Structures are given as C-alpha cells and as structure tokens.
Amino acid sequence: MLSLDNTYNIDQLKEFHSRVLKGLESVLSKDIEYFVELKFDGLAVALSYEKGALVRGATRGNGIDGEDITANLRTIKAVPLSIPTIPMNIMIIAIFTVVN
C-alpha cells in the first residue's frame, strides 16, 4: 500500500500527469481518466480477507513496510471479521478517521 502525495496547484497536477504518461507510454492505448477524491487524514489500513474471513490488517507504515495490527482491528466493532458473501480473497483499503 503506497503513500499518497498532495497536489496544491495546477502546475503540480500537470507534472503528475506528465509522469504518468511517461511511465505508461509503452502500454498506453487510450486516453487516461482519473478518479479524484478528497484526501482524508487518518490511519490507512489494508484489510485482507481470505474466503470471506479477516486474516490480516496492516498499516501503511513508511510506505514500504507496514505494521501488522490484526489483533487490534479484531476489537473494533466497525471492522467485519468475516464477509460471508465474498468467497474469494480480497483486500480492502480503509482510512480510519476520528470524528469530533
């Protein structure tokens, strides 16, 4: 799970777009479309489910190595320990935020 960077102006956005085009030039077959959303400050967590059961939860850490927080996540009511309707392996990326 990689870290996200902020973009504060149109020039930074154009620089990002140029890097994307350069990185994909060998496989690009059509125009690129972007999905843009607000960046929330919080704890990014990757939830791994195998055959519908939560098997691992990890933080982003330093962007390369994260911390296994599975035991802690199992105590949070909002984190499903199983998703029986999903029989395959899946990873869900979530941002945990604190609401005042």
PDB file of N, CA and C in Angstrom:
ATOM      1  N   MET A   1       0.863  -1.159   0.000  1.00  0.00           N
ATOM      2  CA  MET A   1       0.000   0.000   0.000  1.00  0.00           C
ATOM      3  C   MET A   1       0.910   1.222   0.000  1.00  0.00           C
ATOM      4  N   LEU A   2       0.870   1.988  -1.062  1.00  0.00           N
ATOM      5  CA  LEU A   2       1.732   3.149  -1.195  1.00  0.00           C
ATOM      6  C   LEU A   2       1.121   4.364  -0.517  1.00  0.00           C
ATOM      7  N   SER A   3       1.953   5.350  -0.281  1.00  0.00           N
ATOM      8  CA  SER A   3       1.504   6.594   0.320  1.00  0.00           C
ATOM      9  C   SER A   3       1.017   7.540  -0.777  1.00  0.00           C
ATOM     10  N   LEU A   4       0.121   8.442  -0.411  1.00  0.00           N
ATOM     11  CA  LEU A   4      -0.407   9.426  -1.343  1.00  0.00           C
ATOM     12  C   LEU A   4       0.294  10.757  -1.146  1.00  0.00           C
ATOM     13  N   ASP A   5       0.496  11.482  -2.225  1.00  0.00           N
ATOM     14  CA  ASP A   5       1.051  12.824  -2.147  1.00  0.00           C
ATOM     15  C   ASP A   5      -0.060  13.834  -2.388  1.00  0.00           C
ATOM     16  N   ASN A   6       0.139  15.037  -1.876  1.00  0.00           N
ATOM     17  CA  ASN A   6      -0.796  16.129  -2.115  1.00  0.00           C
ATOM     18  C   ASN A   6      -0.396  16.894  -3.366  1.00  0.00           C
ATOM     19  N   THR A   7      -1.357  17.528  -3.992  1.00  0.00           N
ATOM     20  CA  THR A   7      -1.111  18.449  -5.094  1.00  0.00           C
ATOM     21  C   THR A   7      -1.804  19.752  -4.724  1.00  0.00           C
ATOM     22  N   TYR A   8      -1.047  20.836  -4.781  1.00  0.00           N
ATOM     23  CA  TYR A   8      -1.579  22.108  -4.302  1.00  0.00           C
ATOM     24  C   TYR A   8      -1.891  23.113  -5.405  1.00  0.00           C
ATOM     25  N   ASN A   9      -1.460  22.840  -6.640  1.00  0.00           N
ATOM     26  CA  ASN A   9      -1.749  23.780  -7.716  1.00  0.00           C
ATOM     27  C   ASN A   9      -1.767  23.054  -9.057  1.00  0.00           C
ATOM     28  N   ILE A  10      -2.199  23.750 -10.096  1.00  0.00           N
ATOM     29  CA  ILE A  10      -2.361  23.143 -11.414  1.00  0.00           C
ATOM     30  C   ILE A  10      -1.027  22.698 -12.002  1.00  0.00           C
ATOM     31  N   ASP A  11       0.059  23.428 -11.712  1.00  0.00           N
ATOM     32  CA  ASP A  11       1.368  23.037 -12.241  1.00  0.00           C
ATOM     33  C   ASP A  11       1.807  21.681 -11.686  1.00  0.00           C
ATOM     34  N   GLN A  12       1.570  21.451 -10.397  1.00  0.00           N
ATOM     35  CA  GLN A  12       1.908  20.153  -9.805  1.00  0.00           C
ATOM     36  C   GLN A  12       1.053  19.043 -10.414  1.00  0.00           C
ATOM     37  N   LEU A  13      -0.192  19.346 -10.709  1.00  0.00           N
ATOM     38  CA  LEU A  13      -1.073  18.364 -11.336  1.00  0.00           C
ATOM     39  C   LEU A  13      -0.595  18.026 -12.749  1.00  0.00           C
ATOM     40  N   LYS A  14      -0.156  19.034 -13.497  1.00  0.00           N
ATOM     41  CA  LYS A  14       0.374  18.803 -14.842  1.00  0.00           C
ATOM     42  C   LYS A  14       1.654  17.972 -14.789  1.00  0.00           C
ATOM     43  N   GLU A  15       2.513  18.237 -13.793  1.00  0.00           N
ATOM     44  CA  GLU A  15       3.743  17.450 -13.629  1.00  0.00           C
ATOM     45  C   GLU A  15       3.406  15.989 -13.335  1.00  0.00           C
ATOM     46  N   PHE A  16       2.422  15.771 -12.486  1.00  0.00           N
ATOM     47  CA  PHE A  16       1.984  14.410 -12.176  1.00  0.00           C
ATOM     48  C   PHE A  16       1.491  13.709 -13.440  1.00  0.00           C
ATOM     49  N   HIS A  17       0.667  14.395 -14.211  1.00  0.00           N
ATOM     50  CA  HIS A  17       0.123  13.819 -15.442  1.00  0.00           C
ATOM     51  C   HIS A  17       1.252  13.456 -16.415  1.00  0.00           C
ATOM     52  N   SER A  18       2.249  14.307 -16.525  1.00  0.00           N
ATOM     53  CA  SER A  18       3.393  14.019 -17.399  1.00  0.00           C
ATOM     54  C   SER A  18       4.135  12.773 -16.947  1.00  0.00           C
ATOM     55  N   ARG A  19       4.318  12.609 -15.633  1.00  0.00           N
ATOM     56  CA  ARG A  19       4.992  11.411 -15.109  1.00  0.00           C
ATOM     57  C   ARG A  19       4.177  10.155 -15.394  1.00  0.00           C
ATOM     58  N   VAL A  20       2.866  10.253 -15.268  1.00  0.00           N
ATOM     59  CA  VAL A  20       2.003   9.104 -15.559  1.00  0.00           C
ATOM     60  C   VAL A  20       2.121   8.717 -17.030  1.00  0.00           C
ATOM     61  N   LEU A  21       2.031   9.705 -17.922  1.00  0.00           N
ATOM     62  CA  LEU A  21       2.132   9.421 -19.355  1.00  0.00           C
ATOM     63  C   LEU A  21       3.477   8.798 -19.705  1.00  0.00           C
ATOM     64  N   LYS A  22       4.543   9.325 -19.130  1.00  0.00           N
ATOM     65  CA  LYS A  22       5.881   8.785 -19.400  1.00  0.00           C
ATOM     66  C   LYS A  22       5.997   7.347 -18.892  1.00  0.00           C
ATOM     67  N   GLY A  23       5.461   7.085 -17.724  1.00  0.00           N
ATOM     68  CA  GLY A  23       5.548   5.749 -17.144  1.00  0.00           C
ATOM     69  C   GLY A  23       4.722   4.712 -17.882  1.00  0.00           C
ATOM     70  N   LEU A  24       3.663   5.155 -18.551  1.00  0.00           N
ATOM     71  CA  LEU A  24       2.758   4.223 -19.232  1.00  0.00           C
ATOM     72  C   LEU A  24       2.875   4.246 -20.750  1.00  0.00           C
ATOM     73  N   GLU A  25       3.835   4.989 -21.285  1.00  0.00           N
ATOM     74  CA  GLU A  25       3.876   5.174 -22.737  1.00  0.00           C
ATOM     75  C   GLU A  25       3.988   3.868 -23.515  1.00  0.00           C
ATOM     76  N   SER A  26       4.611   2.856 -22.941  1.00  0.00           N
ATOM     77  CA  SER A  26       4.773   1.600 -23.680  1.00  0.00           C
ATOM     78  C   SER A  26       3.494   0.757 -23.705  1.00  0.00           C
ATOM     79  N   VAL A  27       2.562   1.017 -22.802  1.00  0.00           N
ATOM     80  CA  VAL A  27       1.335   0.211 -22.742  1.00  0.00           C
ATOM     81  C   VAL A  27       0.067   1.026 -22.953  1.00  0.00           C
ATOM     82  N   LEU A  28       0.209   2.320 -23.118  1.00  0.00           N
ATOM     83  CA  LEU A  28      -0.954   3.198 -23.231  1.00  0.00           C
ATOM     84  C   LEU A  28      -1.638   3.016 -24.581  1.00  0.00           C
ATOM     85  N   SER A  29      -2.928   2.703 -24.536  1.00  0.00           N
ATOM     86  CA  SER A  29      -3.672   2.513 -25.778  1.00  0.00           C
ATOM     87  C   SER A  29      -4.820   3.511 -25.930  1.00  0.00           C
ATOM     88  N   LYS A  30      -5.104   4.272 -24.878  1.00  0.00           N
ATOM     89  CA  LYS A  30      -6.180   5.259 -24.956  1.00  0.00           C
ATOM     90  C   LYS A  30      -5.903   6.360 -23.941  1.00  0.00           C
ATOM     91  N   ASP A  31      -6.771   7.362 -23.953  1.00  0.00           N
ATOM     92  CA  ASP A  31      -6.614   8.459 -23.005  1.00  0.00           C
ATOM     93  C   ASP A  31      -6.734   7.956 -21.575  1.00  0.00           C
ATOM     94  N   ILE A  32      -6.076   8.647 -20.678  1.00  0.00           N
ATOM     95  CA  ILE A  32      -6.124   8.300 -19.259  1.00  0.00           C
ATOM     96  C   ILE A  32      -7.268   9.067 -18.605  1.00  0.00           C
ATOM     97  N   GLU A  33      -8.008   8.377 -17.763  1.00  0.00           N
ATOM     98  CA  GLU A  33      -9.040   9.019 -16.956  1.00  0.00           C
ATOM     99  C   GLU A  33      -8.626   8.904 -15.500  1.00  0.00           C
ATOM    100  N   TYR A  34      -8.914   9.923 -14.717  1.00  0.00           N
ATOM    101  CA  TYR A  34      -8.558   9.937 -13.308  1.00  0.00           C
ATOM    102  C   TYR A  34      -9.807   9.906 -12.444  1.00  0.00           C
ATOM    103  N   PHE A  35      -9.685   9.295 -11.295  1.00  0.00           N
ATOM    104  CA  PHE A  35     -10.710   9.350 -10.259  1.00  0.00           C
ATOM    105  C   PHE A  35     -10.106  10.167  -9.130  1.00  0.00           C
ATOM    106  N   VAL A  36     -10.702  11.289  -8.805  1.00  0.00           N
ATOM    107  CA  VAL A  36     -10.151  12.209  -7.814  1.00  0.00           C
ATOM    108  C   VAL A  36     -11.086  12.271  -6.621  1.00  0.00           C
ATOM    109  N   GLU A  37     -10.504  12.215  -5.433  1.00  0.00           N
ATOM    110  CA  GLU A  37     -11.304  12.339  -4.218  1.00  0.00           C
ATOM    111  C   GLU A  37     -10.503  13.100  -3.173  1.00  0.00           C
ATOM    112  N   LEU A  38     -11.197  13.557  -2.159  1.00  0.00           N
ATOM    113  CA  LEU A  38     -10.529  14.252  -1.067  1.00  0.00           C
ATOM    114  C   LEU A  38      -9.572  13.309  -0.359  1.00  0.00           C
ATOM    115  N   LYS A  39      -8.479  13.868   0.124  1.00  0.00           N
ATOM    116  CA  LYS A  39      -7.532  13.081   0.905  1.00  0.00           C
ATOM    117  C   LYS A  39      -7.856  13.307   2.378  1.00  0.00           C
ATOM    118  N   PHE A  40      -8.196  12.230   3.070  1.00  0.00           N
ATOM    119  CA  PHE A  40      -8.501  12.307   4.490  1.00  0.00           C
ATOM    120  C   PHE A  40      -7.253  12.016   5.300  1.00  0.00           C
ATOM    121  N   ASP A  41      -7.075  12.779   6.366  1.00  0.00           N
ATOM    122  CA  ASP A  41      -6.001  12.466   7.299  1.00  0.00           C
ATOM    123  C   ASP A  41      -6.535  11.457   8.292  1.00  0.00           C
ATOM    124  N   GLY A  42      -5.839  10.379   8.429  1.00  0.00           N
ATOM    125  CA  GLY A  42      -6.254   9.319   9.332  1.00  0.00           C
ATOM    126  C   GLY A  42      -5.287   8.161   9.233  1.00  0.00           C
ATOM    127  N   LEU A  43      -5.701   7.029   9.720  1.00  0.00           N
ATOM    128  CA  LEU A  43      -4.876   5.828   9.701  1.00  0.00           C
ATOM    129  C   LEU A  43      -5.305   4.961   8.522  1.00  0.00           C
ATOM    130  N   ALA A  44      -4.406   4.789   7.557  1.00  0.00           N
ATOM    131  CA  ALA A  44      -4.696   3.936   6.405  1.00  0.00           C
ATOM    132  C   ALA A  44      -4.429   2.488   6.791  1.00  0.00           C
ATOM    133  N   VAL A  45      -5.397   1.627   6.487  1.00  0.00           N
ATOM    134  CA  VAL A  45      -5.298   0.216   6.855  1.00  0.00           C
ATOM    135  C   VAL A  45      -5.687  -0.640   5.654  1.00  0.00           C
ATOM    136  N   ALA A  46      -4.927  -1.689   5.429  1.00  0.00           N
ATOM    137  CA  ALA A  46      -5.268  -2.685   4.412  1.00  0.00           C
ATOM    138  C   ALA A  46      -5.844  -3.894   5.134  1.00  0.00           C
ATOM    139  N   LEU A  47      -7.098  -4.224   4.834  1.00  0.00           N
ATOM    140  CA  LEU A  47      -7.771  -5.379   5.428  1.00  0.00           C
ATOM    141  C   LEU A  47      -7.754  -6.516   4.413  1.00  0.00           C
ATOM    142  N   SER A  48      -7.119  -7.625   4.757  1.00  0.00           N
ATOM    143  CA  SER A  48      -7.039  -8.778   3.855  1.00  0.00           C
ATOM    144  C   SER A  48      -8.010  -9.859   4.310  1.00  0.00           C
ATOM    145  N   TYR A  49      -8.862 -10.284   3.386  1.00  0.00           N
ATOM    146  CA  TYR A  49      -9.833 -11.345   3.649  1.00  0.00           C
ATOM    147  C   TYR A  49      -9.526 -12.525   2.729  1.00  0.00           C
ATOM    148  N   GLU A  50      -9.541 -13.722   3.297  1.00  0.00           N
ATOM    149  CA  GLU A  50      -9.389 -14.945   2.515  1.00  0.00           C
ATOM    150  C   GLU A  50     -10.632 -15.794   2.722  1.00  0.00           C
ATOM    151  N   LYS A  51     -11.298 -16.101   1.618  1.00  0.00           N
ATOM    152  CA  LYS A  51     -12.558 -16.851   1.654  1.00  0.00           C
ATOM    153  C   LYS A  51     -13.551 -16.211   2.618  1.00  0.00           C
ATOM    154  N   GLY A  52     -13.553 -14.878   2.640  1.00  0.00           N
ATOM    155  CA  GLY A  52     -14.501 -14.128   3.448  1.00  0.00           C
ATOM    156  C   GLY A  52     -14.090 -13.851   4.873  1.00  0.00           C
ATOM    157  N   ALA A  53     -12.973 -14.404   5.342  1.00  0.00           N
ATOM    158  CA  ALA A  53     -12.547 -14.220   6.735  1.00  0.00           C
ATOM    159  C   ALA A  53     -11.375 -13.241   6.815  1.00  0.00           C
ATOM    160  N   LEU A  54     -11.443 -12.332   7.787  1.00  0.00           N
ATOM    161  CA  LEU A  54     -10.338 -11.399   8.013  1.00  0.00           C
ATOM    162  C   LEU A  54      -9.114 -12.182   8.472  1.00  0.00           C
ATOM    163  N   VAL A  55      -8.026 -12.076   7.727  1.00  0.00           N
ATOM    164  CA  VAL A  55      -6.798 -12.789   8.095  1.00  0.00           C
ATOM    165  C   VAL A  55      -5.668 -11.845   8.467  1.00  0.00           C
ATOM    166  N   ARG A  56      -5.760 -10.587   8.021  1.00  0.00           N
ATOM    167  CA  ARG A  56      -4.670  -9.660   8.292  1.00  0.00           C
ATOM    168  C   ARG A  56      -5.134  -8.225   8.147  1.00  0.00           C
ATOM    169  N   GLY A  57      -4.613  -7.379   9.011  1.00  0.00           N
ATOM    170  CA  GLY A  57      -4.805  -5.942   8.896  1.00  0.00           C
ATOM    171  C   GLY A  57      -3.460  -5.285   9.097  1.00  0.00           C
ATOM    172  N   ALA A  58      -3.095  -4.397   8.193  1.00  0.00           N
ATOM    173  CA  ALA A  58      -1.774  -3.772   8.281  1.00  0.00           C
ATOM    174  C   ALA A  58      -1.864  -2.287   7.984  1.00  0.00           C
ATOM    175  N   THR A  59      -0.978  -1.531   8.600  1.00  0.00           N
ATOM    176  CA  THR A  59      -0.893  -0.099   8.337  1.00  0.00           C
ATOM    177  C   THR A  59       0.010   0.144   7.138  1.00  0.00           C
ATOM    178  N   ARG A  60       0.009   1.366   6.659  1.00  0.00           N
ATOM    179  CA  ARG A  60       0.875   1.763   5.555  1.00  0.00           C
ATOM    180  C   ARG A  60       2.324   1.851   6.020  1.00  0.00           C
ATOM    181  N   GLY A  61       2.536   2.168   7.269  1.00  0.00           N
ATOM    182  CA  GLY A  61       3.903   2.295   7.781  1.00  0.00           C
ATOM    183  C   GLY A  61       4.646   3.419   7.087  1.00  0.00           C
ATOM    184  N   ASN A  62       5.835   3.104   6.589  1.00  0.00           N
ATOM    185  CA  ASN A  62       6.648   4.116   5.920  1.00  0.00           C
ATOM    186  C   ASN A  62       6.402   4.152   4.410  1.00  0.00           C
ATOM    187  N   GLY A  63       5.370   3.480   3.951  1.00  0.00           N
ATOM    188  CA  GLY A  63       5.069   3.424   2.527  1.00  0.00           C
ATOM    189  C   GLY A  63       5.599   2.166   1.873  1.00  0.00           C
ATOM    190  N   ILE A  64       6.477   1.458   2.571  1.00  0.00           N
ATOM    191  CA  ILE A  64       7.027   0.190   2.071  1.00  0.00           C
ATOM    192  C   ILE A  64       6.723  -0.932   3.053  1.00  0.00           C
ATOM    193  N   ASP A  65       7.080  -0.715   4.309  1.00  0.00           N
ATOM    194  CA  ASP A  65       6.847  -1.711   5.355  1.00  0.00           C
ATOM    195  C   ASP A  65       5.797  -1.193   6.326  1.00  0.00           C
ATOM    196  N   GLY A  66       4.731  -1.966   6.498  1.00  0.00           N
ATOM    197  CA  GLY A  66       3.674  -1.594   7.430  1.00  0.00           C
ATOM    198  C   GLY A  66       3.738  -2.430   8.692  1.00  0.00           C
ATOM    199  N   GLU A  67       2.811  -2.155   9.595  1.00  0.00           N
ATOM    200  CA  GLU A  67       2.747  -2.870  10.874  1.00  0.00           C
ATOM    201  C   GLU A  67       1.496  -3.741  10.894  1.00  0.00           C
ATOM    202  N   ASP A  68       1.643  -4.974  11.346  1.00  0.00           N
ATOM    203  CA  ASP A  68       0.510  -5.891  11.468  1.00  0.00           C
ATOM    204  C   ASP A  68      -0.307  -5.491  12.694  1.00  0.00           C
ATOM    205  N   ILE A  69      -1.543  -5.053  12.473  1.00  0.00           N
ATOM    206  CA  ILE A  69      -2.416  -4.623  13.576  1.00  0.00           C
ATOM    207  C   ILE A  69      -3.696  -5.457  13.618  1.00  0.00           C
ATOM    208  N   THR A  70      -3.599  -6.694  13.146  1.00  0.00           N
ATOM    209  CA  THR A  70      -4.770  -7.568  13.070  1.00  0.00           C
ATOM    210  C   THR A  70      -5.455  -7.724  14.421  1.00  0.00           C
ATOM    211  N   ALA A  71      -4.688  -7.982  15.469  1.00  0.00           N
ATOM    212  CA  ALA A  71      -5.279  -8.195  16.799  1.00  0.00           C
ATOM    213  C   ALA A  71      -6.055  -6.963  17.255  1.00  0.00           C
ATOM    214  N   ASN A  72      -5.513  -5.774  17.006  1.00  0.00           N
ATOM    215  CA  ASN A  72      -6.203  -4.541  17.391  1.00  0.00           C
ATOM    216  C   ASN A  72      -7.491  -4.355  16.595  1.00  0.00           C
ATOM    217  N   LEU A  73      -7.426  -4.641  15.292  1.00  0.00           N
ATOM    218  CA  LEU A  73      -8.596  -4.459  14.435  1.00  0.00           C
ATOM    219  C   LEU A  73      -9.739  -5.382  14.825  1.00  0.00           C
ATOM    220  N   ARG A  74      -9.418  -6.557  15.332  1.00  0.00           N
ATOM    221  CA  ARG A  74     -10.464  -7.515  15.729  1.00  0.00           C
ATOM    222  C   ARG A  74     -11.299  -6.994  16.909  1.00  0.00           C
ATOM    223  N   THR A  75     -10.837  -5.955  17.592  1.00  0.00           N
ATOM    224  CA  THR A  75     -11.579  -5.390  18.726  1.00  0.00           C
ATOM    225  C   THR A  75     -12.491  -4.235  18.309  1.00  0.00           C
ATOM    226  N   ILE A  76     -12.411  -3.806  17.060  1.00  0.00           N
ATOM    227  CA  ILE A  76     -13.205  -2.675  16.575  1.00  0.00           C
ATOM    228  C   ILE A  76     -14.489  -3.203  15.937  1.00  0.00           C
ATOM    229  N   LYS A  77     -15.628  -2.814  16.497  1.00  0.00           N
ATOM    230  CA  LYS A  77     -16.925  -3.330  16.036  1.00  0.00           C
ATOM    231  C   LYS A  77     -17.206  -3.016  14.571  1.00  0.00           C
ATOM    232  N   ALA A  78     -16.692  -1.894  14.076  1.00  0.00           N
ATOM    233  CA  ALA A  78     -16.969  -1.491  12.696  1.00  0.00           C
ATOM    234  C   ALA A  78     -16.185  -2.307  11.667  1.00  0.00           C
ATOM    235  N   VAL A  79     -15.208  -3.087  12.108  1.00  0.00           N
ATOM    236  CA  VAL A  79     -14.414  -3.911  11.191  1.00  0.00           C
ATOM    237  C   VAL A  79     -15.011  -5.317  11.159  1.00  0.00           C
ATOM    238  N   PRO A  80     -15.574  -5.723  10.028  1.00  0.00           N
ATOM    239  CA  PRO A  80     -16.161  -7.066   9.961  1.00  0.00           C
ATOM    240  C   PRO A  80     -15.084  -8.151  10.022  1.00  0.00           C
ATOM    241  N   LEU A  81     -15.301  -9.126  10.890  1.00  0.00           N
ATOM    242  CA  LEU A  81     -14.365 -10.245  10.999  1.00  0.00           C
ATOM    243  C   LEU A  81     -14.562 -11.234   9.862  1.00  0.00           C
ATOM    244  N   SER A  82     -15.735 -11.181   9.253  1.00  0.00           N
ATOM    245  CA  SER A  82     -15.978 -12.021   8.082  1.00  0.00           C
ATOM    246  C   SER A  82     -16.970 -11.330   7.163  1.00  0.00           C
ATOM    247  N   ILE A  83     -16.838 -11.648   5.888  1.00  0.00           N
ATOM    248  CA  ILE A  83     -17.768 -11.173   4.870  1.00  0.00           C
ATOM    249  C   ILE A  83     -18.206 -12.420   4.107  1.00  0.00           C
ATOM    250  N   PRO A  84     -19.222 -13.114   4.610  1.00  0.00           N
ATOM    251  CA  PRO A  84     -19.591 -14.410   4.041  1.00  0.00           C
ATOM    252  C   PRO A  84     -20.024 -14.373   2.583  1.00  0.00           C
ATOM    253  N   THR A  85     -20.466 -13.226   2.109  1.00  0.00           N
ATOM    254  CA  THR A  85     -20.928 -13.147   0.719  1.00  0.00           C
ATOM    255  C   THR A  85     -19.780 -13.006  -0.277  1.00  0.00           C
ATOM    256  N   ILE A  86     -18.549 -12.896   0.223  1.00  0.00           N
ATOM    257  CA  ILE A  86     -17.380 -12.788  -0.653  1.00  0.00           C
ATOM    258  C   ILE A  86     -16.534 -14.044  -0.479  1.00  0.00           C
ATOM    259  N   PRO A  87     -16.674 -15.018  -1.374  1.00  0.00           N
ATOM    260  CA  PRO A  87     -15.971 -16.289  -1.213  1.00  0.00           C
ATOM    261  C   PRO A  87     -14.508 -16.261  -1.655  1.00  0.00           C
ATOM    262  N   MET A  88     -14.062 -15.159  -2.252  1.00  0.00           N
ATOM    263  CA  MET A  88     -12.701 -15.096  -2.781  1.00  0.00           C
ATOM    264  C   MET A  88     -11.784 -14.307  -1.848  1.00  0.00           C
ATOM    265  N   ASN A  89     -10.535 -14.185  -2.229  1.00  0.00           N
ATOM    266  CA  ASN A  89      -9.585 -13.358  -1.495  1.00  0.00           C
ATOM    267  C   ASN A  89      -9.731 -11.919  -1.967  1.00  0.00           C
ATOM    268  N   ILE A  90      -9.710 -10.996  -1.014  1.00  0.00           N
ATOM    269  CA  ILE A  90      -9.893  -9.585  -1.350  1.00  0.00           C
ATOM    270  C   ILE A  90      -9.129  -8.733  -0.346  1.00  0.00           C
ATOM    271  N   MET A  91      -8.643  -7.584  -0.803  1.00  0.00           N
ATOM    272  CA  MET A  91      -8.017  -6.617   0.092  1.00  0.00           C
ATOM    273  C   MET A  91      -8.822  -5.333   0.015  1.00  0.00           C
ATOM    274  N   ILE A  92      -9.169  -4.804   1.171  1.00  0.00           N
ATOM    275  CA  ILE A  92      -9.928  -3.563   1.260  1.00  0.00           C
ATOM    276  C   ILE A  92      -9.036  -2.522   1.911  1.00  0.00           C
ATOM    277  N   ILE A  93      -8.886  -1.382   1.255  1.00  0.00           N
ATOM    278  CA  ILE A  93      -8.104  -0.284   1.812  1.00  0.00           C
ATOM    279  C   ILE A  93      -9.085   0.673   2.487  1.00  0.00           C
ATOM    280  N   ALA A  94      -8.832   0.971   3.749  1.00  0.00           N
ATOM    281  CA  ALA A  94      -9.728   1.838   4.518  1.00  0.00           C
ATOM    282  C   ALA A  94      -8.920   2.937   5.195  1.00  0.00           C
ATOM    283  N   ILE A  95      -9.563   4.066   5.412  1.00  0.00           N
ATOM    284  CA  ILE A  95      -8.956   5.156   6.171  1.00  0.00           C
ATOM    285  C   ILE A  95      -9.789   5.334   7.429  1.00  0.00           C
ATOM    286  N   PHE A  96      -9.174   5.119   8.570  1.00  0.00           N
ATOM    287  CA  PHE A  96      -9.846   5.311   9.848  1.00  0.00           C
ATOM    288  C   PHE A  96      -9.624   6.752  10.283  1.00  0.00           C
ATOM    289  N   THR A  97     -10.717   7.462  10.523  1.00  0.00           N
ATOM    290  CA  THR A  97     -10.632   8.852  10.958  1.00  0.00           C
ATOM    291  C   THR A  97     -11.371   9.020  12.277  1.00  0.00           C
ATOM    292  N   VAL A  98     -11.028  10.077  12.981  1.00  0.00           N
ATOM    293  CA  VAL A  98     -11.692  10.398  14.238  1.00  0.00           C
ATOM    294  C   VAL A  98     -12.657  11.540  13.971  1.00  0.00           C
ATOM    295  N   VAL A  99     -13.901  11.364  14.384  1.00  0.00           N
ATOM    296  CA  VAL A  99     -14.917  12.394  14.212  1.00  0.00           C
ATOM    297  C   VAL A  99     -15.183  13.019  15.573  1.00  0.00           C
ATOM    298  N   ASN A 100     -15.122  14.347  15.624  1.00  0.00           N
ATOM    299  CA  ASN A 100     -15.378  15.051  16.891  1.00  0.00           C
ATOM    300  C   ASN A 100     -16.851  15.298  17.069  1.00  0.00           C
TER     301      ASN A 100
END
